Short mmCIF file of C-alpha atoms in Angstrom, two decimals:
data_model
loop_
_atom_site.label_atom_id
_atom_site.label_comp_id
_atom_site.label_asym_id
_atom_site.label_seq_id
_atom_site.Cartn_x
_atom_site.Cartn_y
_atom_site.Cartn_z
CA MET A 1134 32.11 -19.53 21.39
CA ALA A 1135 31.24 -19.24 17.72
CA ALA A 1136 33.96 -18.25 15.26
CA PHE A 1137 33.62 -14.82 13.69
CA MET A 1138 31.15 -14.94 10.80
CA ASP A 1139 31.61 -18.65 10.17
CA LYS A 1140 29.30 -20.60 7.83
CA ASP A 1141 26.61 -20.63 10.52
CA PHE A 1142 26.82 -16.88 11.19
CA LEU A 1143 23.56 -15.72 12.87
CA LEU A 1144 22.10 -19.22 12.61
CA ASP A 1145 21.66 -20.25 16.23
CA THR A 1146 19.37 -23.29 15.85
CA ALA A 1147 19.44 -26.50 13.82
CA THR A 1148 16.25 -25.40 12.06
CA ALA A 1149 17.80 -22.07 11.08
CA ARG A 1150 20.90 -23.77 9.74
CA HIS A 1151 18.84 -26.18 7.63
CA LEU A 1152 16.59 -23.46 6.25
CA TYR A 1153 19.47 -21.21 5.32
CA HIS A 1154 21.96 -23.69 3.89
CA ASP A 1155 19.47 -25.99 2.16
CA VAL A 1156 16.85 -23.47 1.01
CA ALA A 1157 17.70 -19.77 1.21
CA ALA A 1158 21.39 -19.54 0.38
CA ASP A 1159 21.25 -20.26 -3.35
CA LEU A 1160 17.95 -18.63 -4.27
CA PRO A 1161 18.10 -15.92 -6.95
CA ILE A 1162 17.60 -12.28 -5.98
CA ILE A 1163 14.71 -10.05 -6.99
CA ASP A 1164 16.01 -6.53 -6.39
CA TYR A 1165 12.79 -4.56 -6.76
CA HIS A 1166 14.12 -1.21 -5.50
CA SER A 1167 17.66 0.00 -6.07
CA HIS A 1168 19.49 3.12 -7.13
CA LEU A 1169 21.86 1.39 -9.53
CA GLN A 1170 22.66 3.50 -12.57
CA GLN A 1171 21.28 2.08 -15.80
CA GLY A 1172 24.14 3.70 -17.73
CA GLU A 1173 26.73 1.82 -15.72
CA ILE A 1174 24.96 -1.42 -16.59
CA ALA A 1175 24.50 -0.60 -20.26
CA SER A 1176 28.18 0.35 -20.64
CA ARG A 1177 29.40 -2.67 -18.64
CA LYS A 1178 31.34 -0.33 -16.42
CA LYS A 1179 34.56 -1.58 -14.90
CA PHE A 1180 35.66 -0.19 -11.56
CA ARG A 1181 39.16 1.18 -11.39
CA ASN A 1182 39.69 -0.37 -7.95
CA VAL A 1183 37.90 -1.67 -4.87
CA ALA A 1184 37.65 1.82 -3.39
CA GLU A 1185 35.48 3.04 -6.25
CA LEU A 1186 33.30 -0.09 -5.99
CA TRP A 1187 33.00 0.05 -2.20
CA LEU A 1188 33.07 3.73 -1.33
CA GLY A 1189 31.95 5.55 -4.44
CA GLY A 1190 28.53 7.06 -3.72
CA ASP A 1191 27.92 4.83 -0.69
CA HIS A 1192 26.64 7.31 1.89
CA TYR A 1193 26.20 4.50 4.43
CA LYS A 1194 29.98 4.11 4.58
CA TRP A 1195 30.55 7.86 4.34
CA ARG A 1196 28.47 8.50 7.46
CA LEU A 1197 30.39 5.81 9.34
CA MET A 1198 33.73 7.34 8.38
CA ARG A 1199 32.66 10.84 9.40
CA SER A 1200 31.44 9.56 12.75
CA ALA A 1201 34.81 7.87 13.30
CA GLY A 1202 36.64 11.16 12.76
CA VAL A 1203 37.79 10.73 9.17
CA THR A 1204 38.10 14.08 7.44
CA GLU A 1205 36.12 14.78 4.28
CA ASP A 1206 39.17 14.76 2.01
CA PHE A 1207 39.44 11.01 2.73
CA ILE A 1208 35.72 10.49 2.00
CA THR A 1209 34.51 12.64 -0.89
CA GLY A 1210 37.62 14.81 -1.28
CA ASN A 1211 40.75 14.72 -3.36
CA ARG A 1212 42.73 12.05 -1.57
CA SER A 1213 43.70 9.06 -3.68
CA ASP A 1214 41.46 6.02 -3.88
CA GLU A 1215 43.96 3.94 -1.93
CA GLU A 1216 44.17 6.53 0.82
CA LYS A 1217 40.37 6.57 1.11
CA PHE A 1218 40.27 2.78 1.19
CA ARG A 1219 42.92 2.61 3.90
CA ALA A 1220 41.06 5.25 5.94
CA PHE A 1221 37.91 3.11 5.79
CA CYS A 1222 39.78 -0.05 6.78
CA LYS A 1223 41.42 1.76 9.68
CA VAL A 1224 38.16 2.87 11.31
CA LEU A 1225 35.90 -0.08 10.48
CA PRO A 1226 37.03 -2.16 13.52
CA HIS A 1227 35.56 0.53 15.76
CA ALA A 1228 32.09 -0.04 14.23
CA ILE A 1229 31.23 -3.05 16.38
CA GLY A 1230 27.50 -3.76 16.13
CA ASN A 1231 27.07 -1.72 12.95
CA PRO A 1232 25.67 -3.74 9.99
CA ILE A 1233 28.30 -2.18 7.72
CA TYR A 1234 30.90 -4.18 9.63
CA HIS A 1235 29.15 -7.40 8.72
CA TRP A 1236 28.16 -6.30 5.21
CA SER A 1237 31.73 -5.32 4.35
CA HIS A 1238 33.13 -8.67 5.44
CA LEU A 1239 30.37 -10.48 3.54
CA GLU A 1240 31.18 -8.43 0.44
CA LEU A 1241 34.87 -9.20 0.76
CA ARG A 1242 34.17 -12.90 1.01
CA ARG A 1243 31.33 -13.29 -1.49
CA ILE A 1244 32.67 -11.03 -4.24
CA PHE A 1245 36.43 -11.53 -3.90
CA GLY A 1246 36.82 -14.76 -1.90
CA ILE A 1247 39.03 -12.96 0.61
CA ASP A 1248 38.67 -14.13 4.21
CA LEU A 1249 40.64 -11.44 6.02
CA LEU A 1250 39.59 -9.10 8.77
CA ILE A 1251 39.17 -5.57 7.49
CA ASN A 1252 41.53 -3.41 9.48
CA GLU A 1253 44.53 -1.16 9.10
CA LYS A 1254 46.98 -4.06 9.27
CA ASN A 1255 45.33 -5.99 6.42
CA ALA A 1256 44.40 -2.98 4.28
CA GLY A 1257 47.39 -3.26 1.94
CA ARG A 1258 46.93 -6.95 1.29
CA ILE A 1259 43.18 -6.57 0.76
CA TRP A 1260 43.82 -3.67 -1.61
CA GLU A 1261 46.16 -5.74 -3.77
CA GLU A 1262 44.15 -8.99 -3.76
CA ALA A 1263 40.74 -7.37 -4.26
CA ASN A 1264 41.97 -5.17 -7.09
CA ALA A 1265 43.51 -8.15 -8.85
CA LYS A 1266 40.23 -10.06 -8.68
CA LEU A 1267 38.18 -6.99 -9.61
CA ALA A 1268 40.21 -6.26 -12.76
CA PRO A 1269 38.30 -8.64 -15.08
CA MET A 1270 34.91 -7.86 -13.48
CA ASP A 1271 32.29 -5.38 -14.63
CA THR A 1272 28.74 -4.50 -13.67
CA TRP A 1273 27.39 -7.48 -15.57
CA SER A 1274 29.62 -10.00 -13.85
CA LEU A 1275 28.84 -8.49 -10.44
CA LEU A 1276 25.09 -8.86 -11.05
CA GLU A 1277 25.40 -12.37 -12.41
CA GLN A 1278 27.80 -13.50 -9.69
CA ALA A 1279 25.27 -12.39 -7.07
CA LYS A 1280 22.49 -14.34 -8.85
CA VAL A 1281 20.43 -11.20 -9.39
CA GLU A 1282 17.57 -12.40 -11.57
CA ILE A 1283 15.82 -9.01 -11.74
CA ALA A 1284 17.12 -5.56 -10.82
CA CYS A 1285 14.87 -2.51 -10.87
CA THR A 1286 16.49 0.88 -11.21
CA THR A 1287 14.95 4.21 -10.15
CA ASP A 1288 13.95 6.37 -13.10
CA ASP A 1289 12.41 9.76 -13.68
CA PRO A 1290 9.18 9.85 -15.73
CA ALA A 1291 10.90 12.00 -18.37
CA ASP A 1292 13.72 9.49 -18.91
CA ASP A 1293 13.84 8.12 -22.45
CA LEU A 1294 14.88 4.67 -21.13
CA LEU A 1295 17.12 4.18 -24.14
CA GLN A 1296 19.77 2.54 -22.01
CA HIS A 1297 17.16 0.18 -20.60
CA GLN A 1298 16.22 -0.75 -24.16
CA GLU A 1299 19.88 -1.37 -24.91
CA ILE A 1300 20.23 -3.59 -21.85
CA ALA A 1301 17.08 -5.53 -22.73
CA LYS A 1302 18.58 -6.44 -26.13
CA SER A 1303 21.92 -7.48 -24.62
CA ALA A 1304 23.17 -10.86 -23.45
CA LEU A 1305 23.05 -9.87 -19.76
CA LYS A 1306 21.38 -12.68 -17.81
CA THR A 1307 19.97 -10.29 -15.21
CA ARG A 1308 16.75 -8.59 -16.31
CA VAL A 1309 17.09 -4.87 -15.63
CA LEU A 1310 13.76 -3.06 -15.45
CA PRO A 1311 12.87 0.60 -14.90
CA ALA A 1312 10.87 1.73 -11.89
CA TYR A 1313 8.89 4.95 -11.93
CA ARG A 1314 9.99 7.64 -9.44
CA PRO A 1315 8.28 11.04 -10.01
CA ASP A 1316 10.16 12.98 -7.31
CA LYS A 1317 10.69 16.01 -9.54
CA ALA A 1318 6.96 16.32 -10.13
CA MET A 1319 6.17 15.91 -6.43
CA ARG A 1320 8.77 18.32 -5.06
CA ILE A 1321 6.92 21.38 -6.24
CA ASN A 1322 8.96 23.80 -4.12
CA ASN A 1323 12.28 22.76 -5.65
CA PRO A 1324 13.99 25.51 -7.70
CA GLY A 1325 13.89 23.53 -10.93
CA PHE A 1326 10.21 22.59 -10.80
CA VAL A 1327 8.94 24.94 -13.52
CA ASP A 1328 11.76 24.01 -15.89
CA TYR A 1329 11.00 20.35 -15.23
CA LEU A 1330 7.38 20.86 -16.30
CA ALA A 1331 8.56 22.06 -19.70
CA HIS A 1332 10.90 19.07 -20.04
CA LEU A 1333 8.20 16.60 -19.02
CA GLY A 1334 5.75 18.19 -21.43
CA ASN A 1335 8.20 17.89 -24.32
CA VAL A 1336 8.73 14.21 -23.59
CA ALA A 1337 5.03 13.49 -23.07
CA GLY A 1338 4.06 15.47 -26.16
CA ALA A 1339 1.69 17.89 -24.40
CA ARG A 1340 1.99 21.24 -22.68
CA VAL A 1341 2.04 20.95 -18.87
CA ASP A 1342 0.41 24.15 -17.66
CA SER A 1343 -2.10 22.87 -15.09
CA PHE A 1344 -2.42 20.24 -12.40
CA ALA A 1345 -4.70 18.19 -14.66
CA SER A 1346 -2.22 18.32 -17.55
CA LEU A 1347 0.59 17.34 -15.17
CA ILE A 1348 -1.30 14.20 -14.18
CA ALA A 1349 -2.08 13.47 -17.82
CA ALA A 1350 1.61 13.76 -18.72
CA LEU A 1351 2.67 11.54 -15.85
CA ALA A 1352 0.01 8.98 -16.82
CA ALA A 1353 1.26 8.96 -20.40
CA ARG A 1354 4.74 8.21 -19.13
CA VAL A 1355 3.41 5.35 -17.00
CA THR A 1356 2.08 3.80 -20.19
CA PHE A 1357 5.49 4.23 -21.82
CA PHE A 1358 7.29 2.75 -18.79
CA HIS A 1359 4.84 -0.17 -18.77
CA GLN A 1360 5.79 -0.95 -22.36
CA GLN A 1361 9.43 -1.08 -21.24
CA GLY A 1362 8.66 -3.65 -18.53
CA ALA A 1363 8.10 -1.39 -15.52
CA ARG A 1364 5.61 -2.63 -12.94
CA ILE A 1365 6.59 -0.57 -9.88
CA SER A 1366 6.30 3.05 -8.86
CA ASP A 1367 8.11 4.62 -5.96
CA HIS A 1368 7.34 7.79 -4.03
CA ALA A 1369 9.24 9.54 -1.27
CA VAL A 1370 6.66 10.86 1.20
CA ASP A 1371 8.55 13.31 3.37
CA VAL A 1372 5.63 15.55 4.40
CA ALA A 1373 2.53 14.86 6.47
CA LEU A 1374 -0.54 14.16 4.37
CA PRO A 1375 -3.74 16.01 5.28
CA VAL A 1376 -6.77 14.05 6.43
CA VAL A 1377 -9.11 16.04 4.19
CA PRO A 1378 -8.06 15.96 0.54
CA ALA A 1379 -7.81 19.10 -1.54
CA THR A 1380 -10.44 19.60 -4.22
CA GLU A 1381 -9.54 19.70 -7.90
CA GLN A 1382 -9.93 23.47 -7.78
CA GLN A 1383 -7.64 23.76 -4.77
CA LEU A 1384 -4.98 21.57 -6.39
CA GLU A 1385 -5.14 23.69 -9.50
CA ALA A 1386 -4.72 26.85 -7.40
CA LEU A 1387 -1.67 25.37 -5.67
CA PHE A 1388 -0.13 24.48 -9.01
CA GLN A 1389 -0.71 27.97 -10.41
CA LYS A 1390 0.68 29.56 -7.24
CA ARG A 1391 3.95 27.77 -7.74
CA VAL A 1392 4.11 28.45 -11.48
CA ALA A 1393 3.68 32.12 -10.65
CA GLY A 1394 6.87 31.94 -8.62
CA ASN A 1395 5.53 31.49 -5.08
CA LEU A 1396 6.45 28.64 -2.76
CA LEU A 1397 3.81 26.52 -1.06
CA THR A 1398 3.46 26.40 2.71
CA ASP A 1399 4.04 23.10 4.50
CA ALA A 1400 0.30 22.48 4.72
CA GLU A 1401 -0.16 23.29 1.04
CA LEU A 1402 2.74 21.04 0.14
CA GLY A 1403 1.09 18.15 2.00
CA ALA A 1404 -2.15 18.76 0.12
CA TYR A 1405 -0.33 18.82 -3.21
CA VAL A 1406 1.60 15.61 -2.49
CA ARG A 1407 -1.58 13.83 -1.46
CA GLY A 1408 -3.23 15.03 -4.68
CA ILE A 1409 -0.39 13.60 -6.77
CA LEU A 1410 -0.40 10.28 -4.90
CA THR A 1411 -4.16 9.87 -5.19
CA ALA A 1412 -4.30 10.67 -8.89
CA MET A 1413 -1.32 8.49 -9.71
CA GLY A 1414 -2.59 5.68 -7.49
CA ARG A 1415 -5.55 5.38 -9.83
CA VAL A 1416 -3.21 5.26 -12.82
CA TYR A 1417 -1.09 2.55 -11.22
CA ALA A 1418 -4.16 0.49 -10.38
CA SER A 1419 -5.30 0.62 -14.00
CA HIS A 1420 -1.96 -0.84 -15.08
CA GLY A 1421 -1.77 -3.47 -12.33
CA TRP A 1422 1.31 -1.80 -10.85
CA SER A 1423 2.54 -1.73 -7.27
CA MET A 1424 2.93 1.63 -5.53
CA CYS A 1425 5.76 1.89 -3.01
CA LEU A 1426 5.57 4.69 -0.45
CA HIS A 1427 8.82 5.45 1.36
CA ILE A 1428 7.68 7.52 4.31
CA GLY A 1429 9.52 9.51 6.94
CA ALA A 1430 12.93 10.64 5.74
CA GLN A 1431 14.14 14.01 6.98
CA ARG A 1432 16.44 15.05 4.18
CA ASN A 1433 19.36 17.43 3.69
CA ASN A 1434 19.65 18.45 7.34
CA ASN A 1435 23.14 19.88 6.96
CA THR A 1436 22.75 22.88 4.65
CA ARG A 1437 26.47 23.63 4.64
CA MET A 1438 27.27 20.18 3.28
CA LEU A 1439 24.26 20.22 0.97
CA GLY A 1440 25.75 23.29 -0.65
CA THR A 1441 29.15 21.61 -0.88
CA LEU A 1442 28.30 18.05 -1.91
CA GLY A 1443 24.64 18.11 -2.94
CA ALA A 1444 21.83 15.75 -1.94
CA ASP A 1445 22.14 12.03 -1.11
CA THR A 1446 25.59 12.37 0.42
CA GLY A 1447 24.82 11.16 3.95
CA TYR A 1448 23.04 14.02 5.67
CA ASP A 1449 19.54 12.59 5.94
CA SER A 1450 17.93 11.15 9.05
CA ILE A 1451 14.68 9.81 10.50
CA SER A 1452 11.67 12.11 10.76
CA ASP A 1453 9.24 11.92 13.68
CA MET A 1454 6.30 13.27 11.67
CA SER A 1455 2.89 11.68 12.17
CA CYS A 1456 1.44 10.11 9.04
CA SER A 1457 -1.26 7.64 10.02
CA ALA A 1458 -4.48 9.66 9.71
CA GLY A 1459 -3.70 11.26 6.37
CA LEU A 1460 -2.31 8.03 4.97
CA ALA A 1461 -5.40 6.06 6.02
CA SER A 1462 -7.67 8.69 4.51
CA MET A 1463 -5.82 8.61 1.19
CA LEU A 1464 -5.84 4.82 0.99
CA ASP A 1465 -9.53 4.83 1.85
CA VAL A 1466 -10.37 7.28 -0.94
CA LEU A 1467 -8.69 5.00 -3.47
CA ASP A 1468 -10.24 1.87 -1.98
CA SER A 1469 -13.74 3.38 -1.98
CA THR A 1470 -13.79 3.35 -5.78
CA ASP A 1471 -11.82 0.09 -6.07
CA GLU A 1472 -8.82 2.00 -7.44
CA LEU A 1473 -6.31 1.20 -4.71
CA PRO A 1474 -3.26 -0.40 -6.33
CA LYS A 1475 -1.05 -2.96 -4.68
CA THR A 1476 0.76 -0.79 -2.16
CA MET A 1477 3.89 -1.13 -0.04
CA LEU A 1478 4.27 1.02 3.06
CA PHE A 1479 7.80 1.68 4.28
CA CYS A 1480 8.48 3.98 7.20
CA LEU A 1481 11.90 5.11 8.24
CA ASN A 1482 10.76 5.71 11.81
CA PRO A 1483 10.69 2.34 13.64
CA ASN A 1484 8.19 3.81 16.09
CA MET A 1485 5.72 3.57 13.20
CA ASN A 1486 6.18 -0.18 12.72
CA ASP A 1487 3.02 -1.13 14.59
CA VAL A 1488 1.12 1.70 12.91
CA LEU A 1489 1.93 0.55 9.40
CA SER A 1490 1.73 -3.18 10.10
CA THR A 1491 -1.83 -2.69 11.34
CA MET A 1492 -2.67 -0.14 8.63
CA ILE A 1493 -2.18 -2.69 5.86
CA GLY A 1494 -4.85 -4.93 7.36
CA ASN A 1495 -7.49 -2.25 6.74
CA PHE A 1496 -7.25 -2.54 2.96
CA GLN A 1497 -6.43 -6.17 2.16
CA GLY A 1498 -8.65 -8.30 -0.02
CA GLY A 1499 -9.72 -8.72 -3.59
CA GLY A 1500 -8.07 -12.10 -3.80
CA VAL A 1501 -4.60 -10.53 -3.93
CA THR A 1502 -2.14 -12.14 -1.54
CA GLY A 1503 -0.65 -9.42 0.62
CA LYS A 1504 -2.13 -6.64 -1.54
CA LEU A 1505 -0.86 -4.13 1.00
CA GLN A 1506 2.65 -4.82 2.24
CA PHE A 1507 4.43 -3.65 5.37
CA GLY A 1508 7.77 -3.01 3.71
CA PRO A 1509 10.99 -4.61 4.94
CA ALA A 1510 13.43 -2.81 7.20
CA TRP A 1511 14.69 0.08 5.13
CA TRP A 1512 17.71 2.41 5.19
CA PHE A 1513 18.41 3.29 8.85
CA ASN A 1514 16.41 0.23 9.95
CA ASP A 1515 18.33 -2.21 7.77
CA HIS A 1516 20.33 -3.87 10.52
CA LYS A 1517 20.02 -6.97 12.68
CA THR A 1518 17.60 -5.47 15.20
CA GLY A 1519 15.55 -3.68 12.55
CA ASN A 1520 15.09 -6.77 10.40
CA LEU A 1521 14.17 -9.00 13.33
CA GLU A 1522 11.71 -6.40 14.60
CA GLN A 1523 10.12 -6.16 11.16
CA PHE A 1524 9.63 -9.94 11.04
CA VAL A 1525 8.08 -10.03 14.50
CA THR A 1526 5.89 -6.96 13.99
CA LEU A 1527 4.48 -8.24 10.72
CA ALA A 1528 3.97 -11.68 12.25
CA ASN A 1529 2.14 -10.13 15.20
CA HIS A 1530 -0.31 -8.18 13.07
CA GLY A 1531 -0.40 -9.81 9.65
CA VAL A 1532 0.85 -12.77 7.63
CA LEU A 1533 4.65 -12.90 7.54
CA GLY A 1534 4.61 -15.58 4.85
CA THR A 1535 3.19 -13.07 2.35
CA SER A 1536 6.11 -10.62 2.69
CA VAL A 1537 7.95 -9.80 -0.53
CA GLY A 1538 11.26 -9.75 1.31
CA MET A 1539 14.33 -7.59 1.22
CA VAL A 1540 14.99 -4.39 -0.68
CA THR A 1541 18.58 -3.25 -1.26
CA ASP A 1542 17.82 0.47 -1.83
CA SER A 1543 21.47 0.74 -2.79
CA ARG A 1544 23.68 2.61 -5.24
CA SER A 1545 26.40 -0.02 -4.98
CA PHE A 1546 26.91 -3.10 -7.16
CA ALA A 1547 28.67 -4.62 -4.15
CA SER A 1548 25.57 -4.52 -1.94
CA TYR A 1549 24.00 -7.86 -2.82
CA PRO A 1550 25.55 -9.83 0.07
CA ARG A 1551 23.06 -7.90 2.22
CA HIS A 1552 20.49 -10.39 0.93
CA ASP A 1553 22.59 -13.12 2.51
CA TYR A 1554 22.47 -11.18 5.80
CA TYR A 1555 18.69 -10.75 5.53
CA ARG A 1556 18.06 -14.39 4.72
CA ARG A 1557 20.20 -15.56 7.63
CA LEU A 1558 18.16 -13.34 9.97
CA LEU A 1559 14.90 -14.64 8.54
CA CYS A 1560 15.99 -18.25 9.08
CA ARG A 1561 17.22 -17.34 12.57
CA GLN A 1562 13.81 -15.98 13.53
CA LEU A 1563 11.91 -18.95 12.13
CA GLY A 1564 14.28 -21.33 13.88
CA GLN A 1565 13.76 -19.60 17.22
CA TRP A 1566 9.99 -19.89 16.89
CA VAL A 1567 10.33 -23.61 16.15
CA ASP A 1568 12.75 -24.21 19.03
CA GLY A 1569 10.46 -22.32 21.37
CA GLY A 1570 7.53 -24.54 20.50
CA GLU A 1571 5.70 -21.66 18.81
CA TYR A 1572 5.61 -23.32 15.39
CA PRO A 1573 5.82 -27.00 14.45
CA ALA A 1574 8.98 -28.45 12.96
CA ASP A 1575 7.16 -28.81 9.66
CA GLU A 1576 10.03 -28.74 7.17
CA SER A 1577 7.81 -28.45 4.11
CA ALA A 1578 5.88 -25.46 5.47
CA LEU A 1579 8.99 -23.72 6.77
CA GLU A 1580 10.89 -24.25 3.53
CA GLN A 1581 7.99 -22.78 1.57
CA ILE A 1582 7.91 -19.71 3.81
CA VAL A 1583 11.64 -19.15 3.26
CA ARG A 1584 11.40 -19.60 -0.51
CA ASP A 1585 8.39 -17.29 -0.70
CA ILE A 1586 9.82 -14.44 1.36
CA SER A 1587 13.29 -14.69 -0.17
CA TYR A 1588 12.19 -14.95 -3.79
CA GLU A 1589 8.79 -16.24 -4.93
CA ASN A 1590 6.51 -13.63 -3.35
CA ALA A 1591 8.31 -10.68 -4.96
CA LYS A 1592 8.18 -12.28 -8.37
CA ARG A 1593 4.43 -12.88 -8.08
CA TYR A 1594 3.54 -9.60 -6.34
CA PHE A 1595 5.29 -7.33 -8.81
CA ALA A 1596 4.25 -9.47 -11.80
CA LEU A 1597 7.85 -9.73 -12.91
#
């Protein structure tokens, strides 16, 4: 019987152990999609204790605690940090099979060098030892300790990126780059949409009073972001895209309907979102950017808690919406004029894995390795089963060796040991194929695959 999370954790073959320990373990990290706050990096934020580092804003852990019966005052409420930390430690042992159980122990070991089981009995000792080791640390040291070579934040088009400019001039070894996320322009039914148009127009230096002027303003901000080092855009696609695109006149009418104070129907919203994605896809292609589409989140399901805590607090889930026909049509429109940018397709619904992994094969080419990517296991799929299924599905339908690897998608500076988890699973899968006689024991080829997926491919693909 293997010891709990020993040095060969998840590595069940000799090939896997070699690939992980000798190749993957020490590779730098390219974190091409995160929700780290640029201000916390610029200011070299220190965390007052391990509870703030571990639990602050981490809706993964919040959901786990709620499911285990912890009351909200111990999660987002007014209980002390130590009380919240002890509540988490108390319930974590019940989360057998949950990746947070493994991630938390990896974080404890990698960041603090503490090899204790996280439970109620050890909570006090962990609290004291982790806080002592955290005291001299800040966001810079956490990034550098984790060997994060590049970290991309998530930034609104209207952001002035002044803190990014400050970081770029600093001595931080990690390169911190902006990534372009125009959610506020896409979510036309949101209450603040019209006010946002005025703000965007002020920043872009032009009045935004039409769909065409909105696209022009967004394109101008892409140019600005590009000058600051951005090479990636990111879009949440939470509505079904229509198969037949709206005309320019129809998109203009939808824009004016909303400006006049009327909300769009679901069908109209889908048409508007597709219009934004198509227009911006052309802009991204002209700059050589990659467009990431995060598809299939069903957000803010609990309206009571949305009103209490706001968005992104752990009340989202997987949507079962169908997206294939509209998505294919949109990609085809861009491809037909050779304006399809490098594109990554993520879907939160694992039932769509085969759909997306075959979709990317329709639009490959142009001499770009893996121009369309089937994104790694994301959010609710980022666990042992989800990662292994992503490897196998992509291998079945595409070229696994072209994958750009893991995405953290995290708000936490403590999340980087998840890369260790991902790399162990990758080496596990490759080792099983070798042991099963499905791939030769070609060390050179296998080592190159591991280096590429863990590090090299992302650096090349995103032109970072």
